[in-house]
PDB file of C-alpha atoms in Angstrom:
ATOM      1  CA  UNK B1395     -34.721  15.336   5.747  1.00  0.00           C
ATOM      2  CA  UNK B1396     -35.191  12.115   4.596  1.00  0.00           C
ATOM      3  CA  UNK B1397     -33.891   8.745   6.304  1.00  0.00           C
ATOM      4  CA  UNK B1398     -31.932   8.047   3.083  1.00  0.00           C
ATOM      5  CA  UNK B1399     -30.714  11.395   2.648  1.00  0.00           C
ATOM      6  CA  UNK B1400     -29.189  11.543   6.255  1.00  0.00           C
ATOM      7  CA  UNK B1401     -26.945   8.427   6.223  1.00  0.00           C
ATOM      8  CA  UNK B1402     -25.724   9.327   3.393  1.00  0.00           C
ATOM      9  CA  UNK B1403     -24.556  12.920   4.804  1.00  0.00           C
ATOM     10  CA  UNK B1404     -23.260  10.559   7.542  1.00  0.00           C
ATOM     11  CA  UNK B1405     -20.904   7.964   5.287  1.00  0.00           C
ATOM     12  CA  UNK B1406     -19.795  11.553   2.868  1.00  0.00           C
ATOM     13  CA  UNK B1407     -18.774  13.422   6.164  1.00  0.00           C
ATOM     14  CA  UNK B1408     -16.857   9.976   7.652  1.00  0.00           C
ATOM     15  CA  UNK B1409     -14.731   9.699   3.677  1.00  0.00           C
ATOM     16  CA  UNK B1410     -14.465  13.312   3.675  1.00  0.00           C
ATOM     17  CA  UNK B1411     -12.768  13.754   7.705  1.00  0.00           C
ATOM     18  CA  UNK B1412     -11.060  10.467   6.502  1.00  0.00           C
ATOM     19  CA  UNK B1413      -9.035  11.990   3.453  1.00  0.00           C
ATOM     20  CA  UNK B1414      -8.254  14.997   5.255  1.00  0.00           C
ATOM     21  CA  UNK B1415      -6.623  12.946   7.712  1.00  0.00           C
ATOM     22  CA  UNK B1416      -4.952  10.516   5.489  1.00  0.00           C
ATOM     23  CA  UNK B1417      -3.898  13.057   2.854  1.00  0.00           C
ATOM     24  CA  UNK B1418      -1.927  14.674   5.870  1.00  0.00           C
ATOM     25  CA  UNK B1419      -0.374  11.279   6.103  1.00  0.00           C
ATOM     26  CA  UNK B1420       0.386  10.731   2.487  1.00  0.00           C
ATOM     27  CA  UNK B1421       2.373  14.068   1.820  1.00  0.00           C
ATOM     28  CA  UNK B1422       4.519  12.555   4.746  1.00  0.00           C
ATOM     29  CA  UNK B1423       5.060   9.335   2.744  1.00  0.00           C
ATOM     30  CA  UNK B1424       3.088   6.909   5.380  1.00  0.00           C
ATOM     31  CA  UNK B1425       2.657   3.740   4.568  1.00  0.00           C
ATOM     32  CA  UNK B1426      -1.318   4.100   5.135  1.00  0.00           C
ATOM     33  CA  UNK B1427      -2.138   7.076   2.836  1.00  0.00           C
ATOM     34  CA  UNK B1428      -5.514   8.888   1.742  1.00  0.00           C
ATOM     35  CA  UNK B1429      -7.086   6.009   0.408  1.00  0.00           C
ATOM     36  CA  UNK B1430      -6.611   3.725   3.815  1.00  0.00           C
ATOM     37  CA  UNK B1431      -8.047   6.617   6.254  1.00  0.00           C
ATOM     38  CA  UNK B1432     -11.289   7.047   4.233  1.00  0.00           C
ATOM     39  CA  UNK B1433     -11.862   3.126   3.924  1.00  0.00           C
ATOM     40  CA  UNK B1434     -11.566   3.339   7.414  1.00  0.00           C
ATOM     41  CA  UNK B1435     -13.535   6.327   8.224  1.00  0.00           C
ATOM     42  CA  UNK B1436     -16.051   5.254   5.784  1.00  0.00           C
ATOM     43  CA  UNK B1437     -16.461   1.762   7.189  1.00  0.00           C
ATOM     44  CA  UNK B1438     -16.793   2.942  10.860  1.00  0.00           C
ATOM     45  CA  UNK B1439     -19.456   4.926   9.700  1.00  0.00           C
ATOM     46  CA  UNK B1440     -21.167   2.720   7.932  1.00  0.00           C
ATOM     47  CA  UNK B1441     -20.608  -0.318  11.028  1.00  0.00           C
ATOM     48  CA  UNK B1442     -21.977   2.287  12.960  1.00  0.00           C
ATOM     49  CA  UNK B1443     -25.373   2.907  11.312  1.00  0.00           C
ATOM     50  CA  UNK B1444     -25.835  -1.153  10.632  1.00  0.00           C
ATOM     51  CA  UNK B1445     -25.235  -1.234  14.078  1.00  0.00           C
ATOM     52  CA  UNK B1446     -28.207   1.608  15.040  1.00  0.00           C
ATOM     53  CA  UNK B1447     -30.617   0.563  12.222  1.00  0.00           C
ATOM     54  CA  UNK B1448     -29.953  -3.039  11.217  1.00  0.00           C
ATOM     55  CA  UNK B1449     -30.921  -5.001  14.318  1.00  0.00           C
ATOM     56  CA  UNK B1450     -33.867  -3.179  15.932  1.00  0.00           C
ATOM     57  CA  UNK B1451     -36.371  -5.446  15.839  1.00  0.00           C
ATOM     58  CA  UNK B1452     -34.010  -8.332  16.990  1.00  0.00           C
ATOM     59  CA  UNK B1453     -34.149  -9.570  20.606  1.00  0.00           C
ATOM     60  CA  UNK B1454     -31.564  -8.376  23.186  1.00  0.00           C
ATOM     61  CA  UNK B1455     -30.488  -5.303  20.512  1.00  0.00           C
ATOM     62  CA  UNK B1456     -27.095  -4.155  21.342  1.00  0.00           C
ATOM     63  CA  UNK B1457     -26.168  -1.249  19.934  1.00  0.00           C
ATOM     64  CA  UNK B1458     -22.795  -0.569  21.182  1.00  0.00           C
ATOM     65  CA  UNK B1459     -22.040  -4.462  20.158  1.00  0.00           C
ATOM     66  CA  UNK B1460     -20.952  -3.705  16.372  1.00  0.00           C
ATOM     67  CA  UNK B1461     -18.773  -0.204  17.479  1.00  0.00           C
ATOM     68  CA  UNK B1462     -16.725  -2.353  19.919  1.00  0.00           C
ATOM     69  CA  UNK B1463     -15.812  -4.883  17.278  1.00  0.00           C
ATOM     70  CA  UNK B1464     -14.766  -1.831  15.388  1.00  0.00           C
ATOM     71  CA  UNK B1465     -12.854  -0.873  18.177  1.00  0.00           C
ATOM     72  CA  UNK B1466     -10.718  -4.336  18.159  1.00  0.00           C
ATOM     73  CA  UNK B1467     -10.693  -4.495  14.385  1.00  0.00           C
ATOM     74  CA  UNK B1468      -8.769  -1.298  14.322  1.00  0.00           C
ATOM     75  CA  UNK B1469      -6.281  -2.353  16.731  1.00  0.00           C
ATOM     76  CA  UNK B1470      -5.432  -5.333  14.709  1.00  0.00           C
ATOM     77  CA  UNK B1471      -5.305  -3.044  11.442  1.00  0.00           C
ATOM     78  CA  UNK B1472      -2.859  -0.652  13.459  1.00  0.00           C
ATOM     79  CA  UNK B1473      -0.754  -3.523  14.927  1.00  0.00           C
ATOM     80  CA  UNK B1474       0.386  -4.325  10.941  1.00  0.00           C
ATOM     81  CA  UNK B1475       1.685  -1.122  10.606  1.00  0.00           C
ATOM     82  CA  UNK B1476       4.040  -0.694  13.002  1.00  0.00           C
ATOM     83  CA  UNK B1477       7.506  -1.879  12.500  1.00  0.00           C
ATOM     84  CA  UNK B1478      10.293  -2.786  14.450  1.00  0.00           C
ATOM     85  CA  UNK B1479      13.653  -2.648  13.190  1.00  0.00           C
ATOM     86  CA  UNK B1480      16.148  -3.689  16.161  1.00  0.00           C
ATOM     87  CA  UNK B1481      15.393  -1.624  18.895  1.00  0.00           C
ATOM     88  CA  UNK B1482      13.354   1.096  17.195  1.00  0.00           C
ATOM     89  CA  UNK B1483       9.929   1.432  16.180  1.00  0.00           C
ATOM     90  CA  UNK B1484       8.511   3.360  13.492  1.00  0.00           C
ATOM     91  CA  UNK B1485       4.578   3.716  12.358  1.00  0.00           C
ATOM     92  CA  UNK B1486       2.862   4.518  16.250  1.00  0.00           C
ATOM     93  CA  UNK B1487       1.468   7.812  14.788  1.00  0.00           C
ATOM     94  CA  UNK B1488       0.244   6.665  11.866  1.00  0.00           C
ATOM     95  CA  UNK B1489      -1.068   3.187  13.658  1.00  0.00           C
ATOM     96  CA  UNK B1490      -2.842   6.282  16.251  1.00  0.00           C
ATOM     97  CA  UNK B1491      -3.661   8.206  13.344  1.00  0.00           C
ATOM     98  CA  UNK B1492      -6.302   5.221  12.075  1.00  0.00           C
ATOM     99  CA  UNK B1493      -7.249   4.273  14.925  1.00  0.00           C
ATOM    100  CA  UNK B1494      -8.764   7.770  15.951  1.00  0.00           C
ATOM    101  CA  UNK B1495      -9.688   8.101  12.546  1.00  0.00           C
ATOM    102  CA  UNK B1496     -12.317   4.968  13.327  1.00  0.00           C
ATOM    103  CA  UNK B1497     -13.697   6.619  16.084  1.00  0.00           C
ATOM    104  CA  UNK B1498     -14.447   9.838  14.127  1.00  0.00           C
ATOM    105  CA  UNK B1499     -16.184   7.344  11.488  1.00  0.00           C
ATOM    106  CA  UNK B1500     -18.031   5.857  14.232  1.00  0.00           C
ATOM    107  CA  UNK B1501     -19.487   9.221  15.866  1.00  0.00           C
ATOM    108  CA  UNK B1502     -20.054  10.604  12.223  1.00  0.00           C
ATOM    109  CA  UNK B1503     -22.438   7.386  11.935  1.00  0.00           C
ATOM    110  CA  UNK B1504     -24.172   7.753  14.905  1.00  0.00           C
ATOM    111  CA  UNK B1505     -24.208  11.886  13.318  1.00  0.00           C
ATOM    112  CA  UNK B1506     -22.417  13.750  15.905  1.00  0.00           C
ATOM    113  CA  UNK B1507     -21.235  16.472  12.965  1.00  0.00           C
ATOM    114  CA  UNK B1508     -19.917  18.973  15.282  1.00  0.00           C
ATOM    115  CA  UNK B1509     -17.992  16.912  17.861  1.00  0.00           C
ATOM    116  CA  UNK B1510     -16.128  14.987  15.075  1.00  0.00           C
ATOM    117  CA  UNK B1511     -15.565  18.350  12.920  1.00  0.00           C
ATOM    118  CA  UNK B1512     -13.732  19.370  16.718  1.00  0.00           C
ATOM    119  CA  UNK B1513     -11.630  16.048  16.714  1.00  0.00           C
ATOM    120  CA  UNK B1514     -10.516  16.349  13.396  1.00  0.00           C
ATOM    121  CA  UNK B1515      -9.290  19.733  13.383  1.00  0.00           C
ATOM    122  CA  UNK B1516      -7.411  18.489  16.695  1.00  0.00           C
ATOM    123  CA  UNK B1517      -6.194  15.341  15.313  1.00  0.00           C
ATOM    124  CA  UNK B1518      -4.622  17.838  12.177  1.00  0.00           C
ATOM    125  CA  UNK B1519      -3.382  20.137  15.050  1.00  0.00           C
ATOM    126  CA  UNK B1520      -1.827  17.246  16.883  1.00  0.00           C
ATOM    127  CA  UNK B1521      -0.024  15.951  13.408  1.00  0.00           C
ATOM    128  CA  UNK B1522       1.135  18.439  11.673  1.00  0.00           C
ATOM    129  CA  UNK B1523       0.594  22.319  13.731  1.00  0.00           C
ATOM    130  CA  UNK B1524       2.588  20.370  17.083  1.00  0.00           C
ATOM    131  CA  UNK B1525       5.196  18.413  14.592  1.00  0.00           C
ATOM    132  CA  UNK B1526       6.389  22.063  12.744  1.00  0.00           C
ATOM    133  CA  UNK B1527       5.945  24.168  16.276  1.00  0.00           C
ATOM    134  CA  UNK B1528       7.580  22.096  18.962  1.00  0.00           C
ATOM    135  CA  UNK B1529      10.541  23.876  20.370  1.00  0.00           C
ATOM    136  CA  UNK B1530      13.439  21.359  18.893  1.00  0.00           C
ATOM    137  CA  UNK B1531      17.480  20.413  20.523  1.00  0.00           C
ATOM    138  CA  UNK B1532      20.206  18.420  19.185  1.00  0.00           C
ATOM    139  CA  UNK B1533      19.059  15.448  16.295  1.00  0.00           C
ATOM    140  CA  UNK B1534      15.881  14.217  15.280  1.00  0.00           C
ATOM    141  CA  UNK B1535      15.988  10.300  14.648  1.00  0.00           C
ATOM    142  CA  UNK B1536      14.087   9.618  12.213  1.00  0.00           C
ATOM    143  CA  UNK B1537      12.657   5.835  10.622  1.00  0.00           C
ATOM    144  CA  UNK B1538      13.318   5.819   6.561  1.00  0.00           C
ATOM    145  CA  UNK B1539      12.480   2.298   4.383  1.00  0.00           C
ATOM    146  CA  UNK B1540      13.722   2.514   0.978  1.00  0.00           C
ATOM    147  CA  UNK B1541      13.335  -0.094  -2.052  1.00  0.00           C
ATOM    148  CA  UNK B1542      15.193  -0.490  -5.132  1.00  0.00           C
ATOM    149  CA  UNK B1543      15.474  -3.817  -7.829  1.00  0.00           C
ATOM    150  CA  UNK B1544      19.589  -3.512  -7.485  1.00  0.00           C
ATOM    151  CA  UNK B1545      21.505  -4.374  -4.348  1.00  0.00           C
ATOM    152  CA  UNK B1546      24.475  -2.149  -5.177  1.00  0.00           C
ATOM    153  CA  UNK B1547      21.914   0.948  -5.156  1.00  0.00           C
ATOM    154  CA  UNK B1548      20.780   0.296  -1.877  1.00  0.00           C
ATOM    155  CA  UNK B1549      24.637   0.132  -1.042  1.00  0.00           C
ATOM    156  CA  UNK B1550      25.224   3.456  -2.992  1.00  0.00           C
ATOM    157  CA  UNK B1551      22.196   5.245  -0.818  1.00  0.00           C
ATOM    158  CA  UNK B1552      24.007   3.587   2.322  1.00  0.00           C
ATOM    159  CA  UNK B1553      26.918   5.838   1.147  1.00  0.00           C
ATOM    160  CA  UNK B1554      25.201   8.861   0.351  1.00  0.00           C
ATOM    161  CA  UNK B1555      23.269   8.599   3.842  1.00  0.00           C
ATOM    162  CA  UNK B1556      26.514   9.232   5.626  1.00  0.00           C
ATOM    163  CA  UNK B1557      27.048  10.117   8.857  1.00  0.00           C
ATOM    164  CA  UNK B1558      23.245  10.061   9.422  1.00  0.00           C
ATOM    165  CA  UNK B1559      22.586   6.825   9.110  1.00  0.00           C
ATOM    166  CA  UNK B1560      22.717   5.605  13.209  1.00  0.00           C
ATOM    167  CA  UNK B1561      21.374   1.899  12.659  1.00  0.00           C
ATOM    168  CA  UNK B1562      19.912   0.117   9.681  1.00  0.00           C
ATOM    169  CA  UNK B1563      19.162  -3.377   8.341  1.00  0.00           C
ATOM    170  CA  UNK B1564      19.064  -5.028   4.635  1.00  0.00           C
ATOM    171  CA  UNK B1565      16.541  -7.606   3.575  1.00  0.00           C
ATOM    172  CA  UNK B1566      15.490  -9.580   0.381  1.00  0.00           C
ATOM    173  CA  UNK B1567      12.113  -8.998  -0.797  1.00  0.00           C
ATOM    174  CA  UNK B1568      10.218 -10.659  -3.982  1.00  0.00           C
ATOM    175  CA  UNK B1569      11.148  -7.825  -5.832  1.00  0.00           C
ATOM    176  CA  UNK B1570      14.062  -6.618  -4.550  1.00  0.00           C
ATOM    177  CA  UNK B1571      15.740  -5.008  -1.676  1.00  0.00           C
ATOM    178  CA  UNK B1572      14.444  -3.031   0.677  1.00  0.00           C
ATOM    179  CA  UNK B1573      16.493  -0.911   3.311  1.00  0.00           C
ATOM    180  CA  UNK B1574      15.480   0.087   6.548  1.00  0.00           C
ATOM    181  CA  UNK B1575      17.546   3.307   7.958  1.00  0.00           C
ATOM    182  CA  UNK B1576      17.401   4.783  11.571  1.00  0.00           C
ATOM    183  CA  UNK B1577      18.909   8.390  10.915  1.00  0.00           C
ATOM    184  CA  UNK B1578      20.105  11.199  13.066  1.00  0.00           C
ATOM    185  CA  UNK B1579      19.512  14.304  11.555  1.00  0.00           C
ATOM    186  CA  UNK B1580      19.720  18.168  12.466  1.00  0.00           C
ATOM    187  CA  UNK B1581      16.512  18.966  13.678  1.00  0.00           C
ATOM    188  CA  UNK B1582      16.805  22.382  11.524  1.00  0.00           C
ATOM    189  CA  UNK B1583      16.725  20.022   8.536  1.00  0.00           C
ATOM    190  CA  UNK B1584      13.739  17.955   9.150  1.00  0.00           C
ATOM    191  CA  UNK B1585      10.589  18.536   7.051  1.00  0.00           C
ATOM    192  CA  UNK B1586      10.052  18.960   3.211  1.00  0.00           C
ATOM    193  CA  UNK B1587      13.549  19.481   2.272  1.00  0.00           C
ATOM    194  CA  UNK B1588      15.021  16.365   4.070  1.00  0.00           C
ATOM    195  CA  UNK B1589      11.948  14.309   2.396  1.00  0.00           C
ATOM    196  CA  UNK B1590      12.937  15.546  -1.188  1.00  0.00           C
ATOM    197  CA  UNK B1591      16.312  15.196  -0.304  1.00  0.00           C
ATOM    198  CA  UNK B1592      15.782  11.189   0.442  1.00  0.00           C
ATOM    199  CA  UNK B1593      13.136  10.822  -2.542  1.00  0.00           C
ATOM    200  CA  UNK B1594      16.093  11.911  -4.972  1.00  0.00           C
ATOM    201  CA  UNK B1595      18.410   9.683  -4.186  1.00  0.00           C
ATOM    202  CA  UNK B1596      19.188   8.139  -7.076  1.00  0.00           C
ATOM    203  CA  UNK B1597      18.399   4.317  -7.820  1.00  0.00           C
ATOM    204  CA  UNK B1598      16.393   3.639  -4.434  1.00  0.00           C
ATOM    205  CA  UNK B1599      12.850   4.971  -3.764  1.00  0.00           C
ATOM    206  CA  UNK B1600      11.605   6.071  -0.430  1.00  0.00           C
ATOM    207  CA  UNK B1601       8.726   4.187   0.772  1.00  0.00           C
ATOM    208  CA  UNK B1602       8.175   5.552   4.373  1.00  0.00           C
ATOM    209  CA  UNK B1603       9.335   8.425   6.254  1.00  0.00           C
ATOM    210  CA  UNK B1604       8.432   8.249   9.992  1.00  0.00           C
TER     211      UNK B1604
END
């Protein structure tokens, strides 16, 4: 196999484990979708090979020098997508989601194939097999962030919410409002359903789901 030929198995196999991850994400209305994961994956992978083939000829080569600025990079990309809303916090999975995302990028680039095929089918396991299987009591609370142009919408969806709406707070963006809800919700009715049930609310649109 040529030199060529190999990375670029490497940097296909990083975007490929990176949209399975984020389209897992995306059908679950994150705000870091499909298109954020394989960036990520993709750059990892490619960090990683610059990092094993760029520099060998330089004095004091450091190989593991590049992967641990990945390493920090990803924590500060992770950091901006977890939100606080009072006393609740919404986005950790996702935030963990692209960070271990990274790492499968960087041991795709350095071609460890099978280990990162094993990590992703975990990672999937850990998202969506242990979210559907848990044994469930009582409420879920759940994080929900809706936008709409009209402030009397947002008020409407307020309404419509109900009784399930435990905390939430109302801000003033550039192109509108946007409403973040903390809601308490029979654990029975969490999954699809409850997500089409928020998307149709009528004048607002859901932009997270956590």
């Amino acid at each position: 196999m040529s030199p060529l030929l190999d990375l670029s198995i490497r940097v296909l196999a990083a975007a490929f484990v990176g949209a399975v991850i984020g389209y897992e994400r995306e059908i679950r209305a994150k705000g870091a979708g499909m298109r954020t994961h394989v960036l990520v994956a993709l750059g990892s992978a490619l960090f990683m090979i610059v990092s094993q083939f760029g520099f060998e000829g330089a004095p004091r080569f450091d190989a593991a020098r590049v992967a641990a600025g990945v390493v920090g990079g990803l924590g500060f990309l992770g950091g901006g997508i977890i939100m606080k809303t009072k006393n609740h916090v919404s986005g950790l999975t996702t935030a963990a989601g692209l960070w271990v995302t990274g790492s499968l990028g960087l041991a795709l680039g350095c071609g460890m194939y099978a280990l990162s095929g094993i990590c992703t089918v975990l990672v999937l396991v850990c998202l969506e097999v242990l979210n559907s299987s848990s044994i469930k009591f009582g409420d879920k609370e759940i994080n929900a962030v809706f936008s709409s142009p009209d402030q009397e919408a947002i008020k409407e969806a307020l309404t419509s919410l109900g009784r399930r709406v435990k905390d939430y707070s109302l801000s003033k963006q550039e192109n509108g409002y946007k409403l973040e809800a903390v809601l308490h919700v029979p654990k029975k009715e969490y999954g699809v359903n409850l997500i089409n049930t928020l998307s149709s609310i009528p004048g607002v649109q859901l932009e997270s789901f956590d």
